[in-house]
Tab-separated table of C-alpha atoms in Angstrom:
chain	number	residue	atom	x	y	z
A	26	UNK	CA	132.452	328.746	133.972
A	27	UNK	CA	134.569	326.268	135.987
A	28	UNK	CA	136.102	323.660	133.450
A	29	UNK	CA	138.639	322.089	136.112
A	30	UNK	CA	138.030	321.442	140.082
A	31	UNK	CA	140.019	320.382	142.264
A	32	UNK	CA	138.394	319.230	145.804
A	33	UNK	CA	140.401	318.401	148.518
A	34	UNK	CA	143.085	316.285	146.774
A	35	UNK	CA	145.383	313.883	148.799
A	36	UNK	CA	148.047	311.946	146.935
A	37	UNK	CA	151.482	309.961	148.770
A	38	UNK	CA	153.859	307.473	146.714
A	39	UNK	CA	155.451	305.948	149.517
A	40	UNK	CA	151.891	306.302	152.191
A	41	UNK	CA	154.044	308.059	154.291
A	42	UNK	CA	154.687	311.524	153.016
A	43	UNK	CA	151.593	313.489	151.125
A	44	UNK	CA	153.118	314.810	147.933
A	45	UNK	CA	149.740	317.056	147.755
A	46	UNK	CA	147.780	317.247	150.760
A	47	UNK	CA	144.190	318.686	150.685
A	48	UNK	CA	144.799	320.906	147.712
A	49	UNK	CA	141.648	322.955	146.007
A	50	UNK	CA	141.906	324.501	143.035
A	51	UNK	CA	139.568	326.198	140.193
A	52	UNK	CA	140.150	326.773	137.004
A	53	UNK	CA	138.299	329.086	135.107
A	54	UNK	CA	137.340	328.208	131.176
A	55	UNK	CA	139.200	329.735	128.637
A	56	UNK	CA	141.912	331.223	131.369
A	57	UNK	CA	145.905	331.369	131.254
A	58	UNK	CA	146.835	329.796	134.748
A	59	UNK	CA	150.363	329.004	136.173
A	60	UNK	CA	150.821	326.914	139.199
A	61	UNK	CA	154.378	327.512	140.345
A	62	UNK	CA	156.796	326.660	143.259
A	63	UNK	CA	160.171	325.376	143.759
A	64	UNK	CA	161.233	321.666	142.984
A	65	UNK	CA	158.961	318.666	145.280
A	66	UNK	CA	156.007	321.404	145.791
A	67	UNK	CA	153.818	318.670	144.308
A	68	UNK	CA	152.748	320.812	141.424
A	69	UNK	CA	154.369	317.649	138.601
A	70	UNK	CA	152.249	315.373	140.583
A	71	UNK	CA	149.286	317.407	139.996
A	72	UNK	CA	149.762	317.691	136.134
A	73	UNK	CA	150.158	313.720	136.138
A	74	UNK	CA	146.808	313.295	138.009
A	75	UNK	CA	144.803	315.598	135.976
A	76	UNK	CA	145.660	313.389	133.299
A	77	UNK	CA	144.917	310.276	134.688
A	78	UNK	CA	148.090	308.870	135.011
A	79	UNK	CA	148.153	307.686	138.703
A	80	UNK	CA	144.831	307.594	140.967
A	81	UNK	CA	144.248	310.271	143.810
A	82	UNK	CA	144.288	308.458	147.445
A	83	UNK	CA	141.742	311.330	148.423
A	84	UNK	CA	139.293	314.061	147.022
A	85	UNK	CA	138.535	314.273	143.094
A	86	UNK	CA	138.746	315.909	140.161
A	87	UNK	CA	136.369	317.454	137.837
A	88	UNK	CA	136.341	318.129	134.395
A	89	UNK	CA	133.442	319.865	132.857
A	90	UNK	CA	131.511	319.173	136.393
A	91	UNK	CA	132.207	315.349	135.628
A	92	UNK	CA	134.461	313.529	137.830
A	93	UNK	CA	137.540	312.034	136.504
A	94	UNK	CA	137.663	307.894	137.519
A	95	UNK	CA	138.780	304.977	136.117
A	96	UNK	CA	136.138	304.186	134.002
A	97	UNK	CA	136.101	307.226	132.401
A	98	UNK	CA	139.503	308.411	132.407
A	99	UNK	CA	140.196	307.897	128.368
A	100	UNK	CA	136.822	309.733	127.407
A	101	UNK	CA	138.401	312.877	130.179
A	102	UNK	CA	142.106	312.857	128.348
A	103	UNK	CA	140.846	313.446	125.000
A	104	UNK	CA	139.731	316.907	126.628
A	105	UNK	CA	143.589	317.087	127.949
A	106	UNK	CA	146.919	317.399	126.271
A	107	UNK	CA	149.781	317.667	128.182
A	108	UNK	CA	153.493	318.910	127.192
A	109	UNK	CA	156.366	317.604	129.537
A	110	UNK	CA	159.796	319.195	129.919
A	111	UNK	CA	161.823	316.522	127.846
A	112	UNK	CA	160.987	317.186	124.131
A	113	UNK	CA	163.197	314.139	123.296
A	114	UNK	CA	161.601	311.823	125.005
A	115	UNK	CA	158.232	313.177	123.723
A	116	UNK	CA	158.959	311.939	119.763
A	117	UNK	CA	157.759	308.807	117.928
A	118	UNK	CA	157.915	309.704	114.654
A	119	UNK	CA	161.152	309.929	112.002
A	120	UNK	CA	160.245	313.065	110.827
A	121	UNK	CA	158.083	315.950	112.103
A	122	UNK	CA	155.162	315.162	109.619
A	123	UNK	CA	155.187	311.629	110.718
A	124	UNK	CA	155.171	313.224	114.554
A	125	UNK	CA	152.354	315.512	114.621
A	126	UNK	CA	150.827	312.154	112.761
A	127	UNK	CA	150.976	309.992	115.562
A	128	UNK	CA	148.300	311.687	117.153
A	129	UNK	CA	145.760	311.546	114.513
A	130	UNK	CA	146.676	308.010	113.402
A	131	UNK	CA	145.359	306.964	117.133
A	132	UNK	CA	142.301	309.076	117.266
A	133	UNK	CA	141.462	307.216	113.727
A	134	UNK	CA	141.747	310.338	111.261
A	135	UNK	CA	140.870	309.607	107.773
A	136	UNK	CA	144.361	309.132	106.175
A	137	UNK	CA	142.556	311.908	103.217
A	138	UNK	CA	141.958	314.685	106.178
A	139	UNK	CA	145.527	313.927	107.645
A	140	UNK	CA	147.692	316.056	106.103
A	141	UNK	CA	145.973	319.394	105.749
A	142	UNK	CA	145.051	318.810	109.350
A	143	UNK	CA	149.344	318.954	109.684
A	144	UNK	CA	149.931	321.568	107.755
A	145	UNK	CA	147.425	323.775	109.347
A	146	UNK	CA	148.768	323.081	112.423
A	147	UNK	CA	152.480	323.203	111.851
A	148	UNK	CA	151.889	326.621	110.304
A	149	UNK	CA	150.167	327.944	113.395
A	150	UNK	CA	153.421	327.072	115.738
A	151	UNK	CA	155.959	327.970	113.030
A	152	UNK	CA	157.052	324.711	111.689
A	153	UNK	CA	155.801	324.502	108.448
A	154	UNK	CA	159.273	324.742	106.781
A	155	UNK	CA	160.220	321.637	109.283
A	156	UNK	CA	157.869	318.623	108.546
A	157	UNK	CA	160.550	316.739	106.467
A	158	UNK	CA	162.987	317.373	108.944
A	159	UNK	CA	164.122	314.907	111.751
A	160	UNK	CA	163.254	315.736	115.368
A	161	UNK	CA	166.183	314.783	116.676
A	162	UNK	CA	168.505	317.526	114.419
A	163	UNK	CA	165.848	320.232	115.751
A	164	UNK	CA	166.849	323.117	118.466
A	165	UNK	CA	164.859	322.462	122.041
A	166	UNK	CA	162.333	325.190	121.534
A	167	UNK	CA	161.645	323.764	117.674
A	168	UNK	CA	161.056	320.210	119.328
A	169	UNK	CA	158.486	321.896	122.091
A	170	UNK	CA	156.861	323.732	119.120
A	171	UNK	CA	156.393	320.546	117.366
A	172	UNK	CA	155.108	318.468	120.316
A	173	UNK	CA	152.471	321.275	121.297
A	174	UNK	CA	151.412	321.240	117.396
A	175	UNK	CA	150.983	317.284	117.699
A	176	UNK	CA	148.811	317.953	121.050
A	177	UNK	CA	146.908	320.829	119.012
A	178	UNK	CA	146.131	318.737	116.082
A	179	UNK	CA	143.697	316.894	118.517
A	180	UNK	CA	141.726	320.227	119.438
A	181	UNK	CA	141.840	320.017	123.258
A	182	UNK	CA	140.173	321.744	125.897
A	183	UNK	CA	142.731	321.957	128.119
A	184	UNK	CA	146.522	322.517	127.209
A	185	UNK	CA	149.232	321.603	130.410
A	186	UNK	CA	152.713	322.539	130.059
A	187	UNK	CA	154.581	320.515	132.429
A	188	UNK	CA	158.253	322.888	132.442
A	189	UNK	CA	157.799	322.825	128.847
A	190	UNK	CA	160.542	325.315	129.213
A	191	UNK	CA	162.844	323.763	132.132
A	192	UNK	CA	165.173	322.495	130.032
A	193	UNK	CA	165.499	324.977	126.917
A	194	UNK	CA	167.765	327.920	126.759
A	195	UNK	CA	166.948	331.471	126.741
A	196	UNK	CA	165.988	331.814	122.773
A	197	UNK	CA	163.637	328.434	123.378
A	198	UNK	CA	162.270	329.421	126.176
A	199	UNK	CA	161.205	332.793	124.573
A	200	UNK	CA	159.882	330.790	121.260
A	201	UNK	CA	157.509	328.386	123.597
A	202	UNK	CA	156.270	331.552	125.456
A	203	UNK	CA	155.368	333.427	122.407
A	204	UNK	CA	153.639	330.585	121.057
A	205	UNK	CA	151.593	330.434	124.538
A	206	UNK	CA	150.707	333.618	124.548
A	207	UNK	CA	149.554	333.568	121.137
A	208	UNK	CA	147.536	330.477	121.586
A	209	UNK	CA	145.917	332.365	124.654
A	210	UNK	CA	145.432	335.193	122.913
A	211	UNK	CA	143.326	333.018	120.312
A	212	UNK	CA	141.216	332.088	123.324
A	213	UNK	CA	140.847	328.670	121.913
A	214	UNK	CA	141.643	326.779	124.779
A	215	UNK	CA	142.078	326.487	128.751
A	216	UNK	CA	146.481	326.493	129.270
A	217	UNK	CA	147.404	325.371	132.517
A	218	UNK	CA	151.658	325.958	133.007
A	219	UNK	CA	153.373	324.067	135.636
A	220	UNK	CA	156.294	325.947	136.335
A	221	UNK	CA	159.096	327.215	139.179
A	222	UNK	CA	159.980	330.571	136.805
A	223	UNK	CA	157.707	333.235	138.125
A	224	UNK	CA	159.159	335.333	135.108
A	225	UNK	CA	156.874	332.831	132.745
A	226	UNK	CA	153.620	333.110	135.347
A	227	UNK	CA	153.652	337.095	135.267
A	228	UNK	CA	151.738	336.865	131.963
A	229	UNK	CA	148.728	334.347	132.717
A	230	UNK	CA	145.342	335.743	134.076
A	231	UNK	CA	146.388	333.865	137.579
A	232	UNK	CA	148.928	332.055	139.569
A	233	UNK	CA	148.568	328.970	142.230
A	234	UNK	CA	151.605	328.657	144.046
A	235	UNK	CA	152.598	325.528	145.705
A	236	UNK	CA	154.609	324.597	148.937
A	237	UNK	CA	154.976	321.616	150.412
A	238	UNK	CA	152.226	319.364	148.774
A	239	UNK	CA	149.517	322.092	149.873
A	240	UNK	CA	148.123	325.678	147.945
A	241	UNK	CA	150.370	328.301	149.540
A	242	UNK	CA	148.439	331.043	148.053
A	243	UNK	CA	146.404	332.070	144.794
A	244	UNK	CA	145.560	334.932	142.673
A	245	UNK	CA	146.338	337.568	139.933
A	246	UNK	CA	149.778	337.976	139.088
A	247	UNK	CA	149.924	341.819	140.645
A	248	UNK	CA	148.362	340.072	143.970
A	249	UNK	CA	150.621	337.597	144.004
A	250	UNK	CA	154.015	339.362	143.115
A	251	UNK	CA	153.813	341.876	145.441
A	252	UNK	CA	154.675	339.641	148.337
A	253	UNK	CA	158.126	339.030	147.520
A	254	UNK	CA	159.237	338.271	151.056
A	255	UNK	CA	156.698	335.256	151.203
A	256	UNK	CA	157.388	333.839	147.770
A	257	UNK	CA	161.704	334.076	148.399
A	258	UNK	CA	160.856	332.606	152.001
A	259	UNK	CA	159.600	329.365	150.115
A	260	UNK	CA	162.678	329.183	147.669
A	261	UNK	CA	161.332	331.489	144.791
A	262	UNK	CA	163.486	333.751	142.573
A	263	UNK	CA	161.926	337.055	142.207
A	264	UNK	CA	162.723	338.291	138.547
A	265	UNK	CA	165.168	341.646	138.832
A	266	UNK	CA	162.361	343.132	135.855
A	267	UNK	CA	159.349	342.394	139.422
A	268	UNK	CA	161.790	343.843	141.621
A	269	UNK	CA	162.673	347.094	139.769
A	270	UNK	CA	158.447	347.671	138.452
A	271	UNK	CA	157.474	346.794	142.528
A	272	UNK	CA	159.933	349.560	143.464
A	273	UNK	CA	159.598	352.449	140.752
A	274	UNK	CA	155.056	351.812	141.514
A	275	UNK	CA	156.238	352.609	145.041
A	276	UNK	CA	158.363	355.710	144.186
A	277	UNK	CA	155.520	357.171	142.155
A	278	UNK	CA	156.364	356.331	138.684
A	279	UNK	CA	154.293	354.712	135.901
A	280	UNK	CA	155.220	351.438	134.529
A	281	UNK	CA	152.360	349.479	132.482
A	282	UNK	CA	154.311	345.869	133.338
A	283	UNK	CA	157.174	344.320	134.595
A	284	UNK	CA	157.997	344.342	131.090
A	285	UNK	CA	157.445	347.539	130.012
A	286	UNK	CA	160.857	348.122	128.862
A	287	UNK	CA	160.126	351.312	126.838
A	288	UNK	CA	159.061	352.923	130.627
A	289	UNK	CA	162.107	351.086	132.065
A	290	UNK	CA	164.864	352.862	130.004
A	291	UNK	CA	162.380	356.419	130.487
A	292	UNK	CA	163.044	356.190	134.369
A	293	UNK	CA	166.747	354.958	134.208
A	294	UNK	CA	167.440	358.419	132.289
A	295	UNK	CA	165.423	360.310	134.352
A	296	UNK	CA	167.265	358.751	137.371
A	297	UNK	CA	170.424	359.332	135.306
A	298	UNK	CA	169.658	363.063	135.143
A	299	UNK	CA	169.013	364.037	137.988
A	300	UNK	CA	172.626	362.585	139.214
C-alpha cells in the first residue's frame, strides 16, 4: 500500500534554478527507505516539502492517497515527524522530561496521561535514566535519541530523518542507527532517511538516490550498490565494507552482508593462508 507519492514535483528558490525537477517517488507503507546523494541533490528540500514547510511550484504530494495543500497541511503533519541534523537547535525544554513534553502539551494531552506517555517513550530510545537531565549537557547521539522520542510520543505514520546523523560522531551515529533499525524492526511506522552516507542506506528495504534536483536511480540496496562506478561518478563514497562484499561475491565466496564481519575475518584467513 502506497502511503507517500510523489508526482512530478518541481520546486526553485530563486525561479531560476530547479532544486528538484520532475521528481516521482513511492513509498511503500511500513518500509525503511533512504534517499541519498551528495550535498545540493535536492533531497533536504524534499524532506521540507513533505512536511509542508514551503509550497511545491509543480506536481503534488500524497499522503494516504490525499493530497497535501494548504488547507490541509496541519491535519497531513500530524501523520509526519521529522528529525533534522542539528539536535541543538531541535530543544525547547530545560530538561528532557519537559522536552519530550512539548509535544504533547501542543497536541492537548491530558496533563494525567502525560507522564507515563514519557516514560514509555524515553524507555523505548534509552533515555529513561535522562529525563531530569539538561539537553544541553547530553552527548549528540543522546540529544537525537531524545528528539526522535519527543516525535514518537505523537505516534506518527511517517518518521523523516533529515542527516539525523550528519553531525554526530562515530559512537552517535551508531546509537541513532540502532535505534532506527529497532524502530523498523517494530514495524510501527513508515522511516524515510535523508542522507549522503550510503553506509547508513545499506540497511533500509530501498534507496532513491538523488542528482541534481532529479531521481538518478531507485531500488534495493543490492541493485543499487552494485553500480559503484555510477554512484562515485555523482560524488558518492562507496563504503570499503561494499567494496570488499562486491568483490569477494565476484570471486566466489559467501558473504550474507556488507556487514557480515564474522565471514569477513573467515576469508581474510583463508586469503592469509594460502600466501
Amino acid at each position: 500500500m502506497k502511503q507517500i507519492e510523489i508526482r512530478d514535483l518541481v520546486f526553485s528558490y530563486d525561479e531560476k534554478v530547479n532544486a528538484l525537477d520532475g521528481v516521482s517517488i513511492e513509498i511503500q507503507k511500513g518500509d525503511y527507505v533512504s534517499i541519498i546523494g551528495h550535498n545540493g541533490s535536492g533531497k533536504s528540500t524534499l524532506a521540507k516539502l513533505l512536511i509542508g514547510l514551503m509550497e511545491v511550484n509543480h506536481g503534488e504530494i500524497l499522503v494516504d492517497g490525499e493530497a497535501l495543500t494548504i488547507d490541509n497541511v496541519y491535519e497531513i503533519r500530524k501523520k509526519l515527524a521529522i528529525v533534522f541534523q542539528n539536535p541543538d537547535n531541535q530543544f525547547i525544554g530545560s530538561t528532557v522530561r519537559d522536552d519530550i513534553a512539548f509535544g504533547l502539551e501542543n497536541r492537548q494531552v491530558e496533563p494525567k496521561k502525560m507522564e507515563a506517555i514519557i516514560e514509555a517513550y524515553a524507555t523505548r530510545v534509552g533515555m529513561q535514566d535522562y529525563l531530569n537531565h539538561e539537553p544541553t549537557k547530553l552527548s549528540g547521539g543522546q540529544k537525537q535519541r531524545v528528539a526522535i522520542a519527543g516525535v514518537l510520543s505523537m505516534h506518527p505514520e511517517v518518521l523523516i530523518l533529515d542527516e539525523a546523523t550528519s553531525m554526530l560522531d562515530p559512537k552517535g551515529r551508531k546509537e541513532v542507527n540502532d535505534l532506527v533499525h529497532e524502530l523498523h524492526e517494530a514495524k510501527d511506522m513508515t522511516i524515510l532517511s535523508i542522507t549522503h552516507d550510503i553506509e547508513e542506506a545499506i540497511m533500509s528495504d530501498y534507496i532513491i538516490v538523488m542528482n541534481q534536483g532529479k531521481v538518478f536511480m531507485q531500488g534495493k540496496p543490492e541493485e543499487i550498490l552494485i553500480k559503484i562506478d555510477a554512484l562515485t561518478d555523482i560524488g558518492l563514497d562507496i563504503p570499503f565494507s561494499v567494496k570488499f562484499y562486491l568483490d569477494m561475491k565476484e570471486k566466489g565466496y559467501d558473504l550474507k552482508t556488507p556487514y557480515d564481519m564474522e565471514g569477513m575475518v573467515d576469508i581474510l584467513w583463508q586469503l592469509n593462508s594460502k600466501k
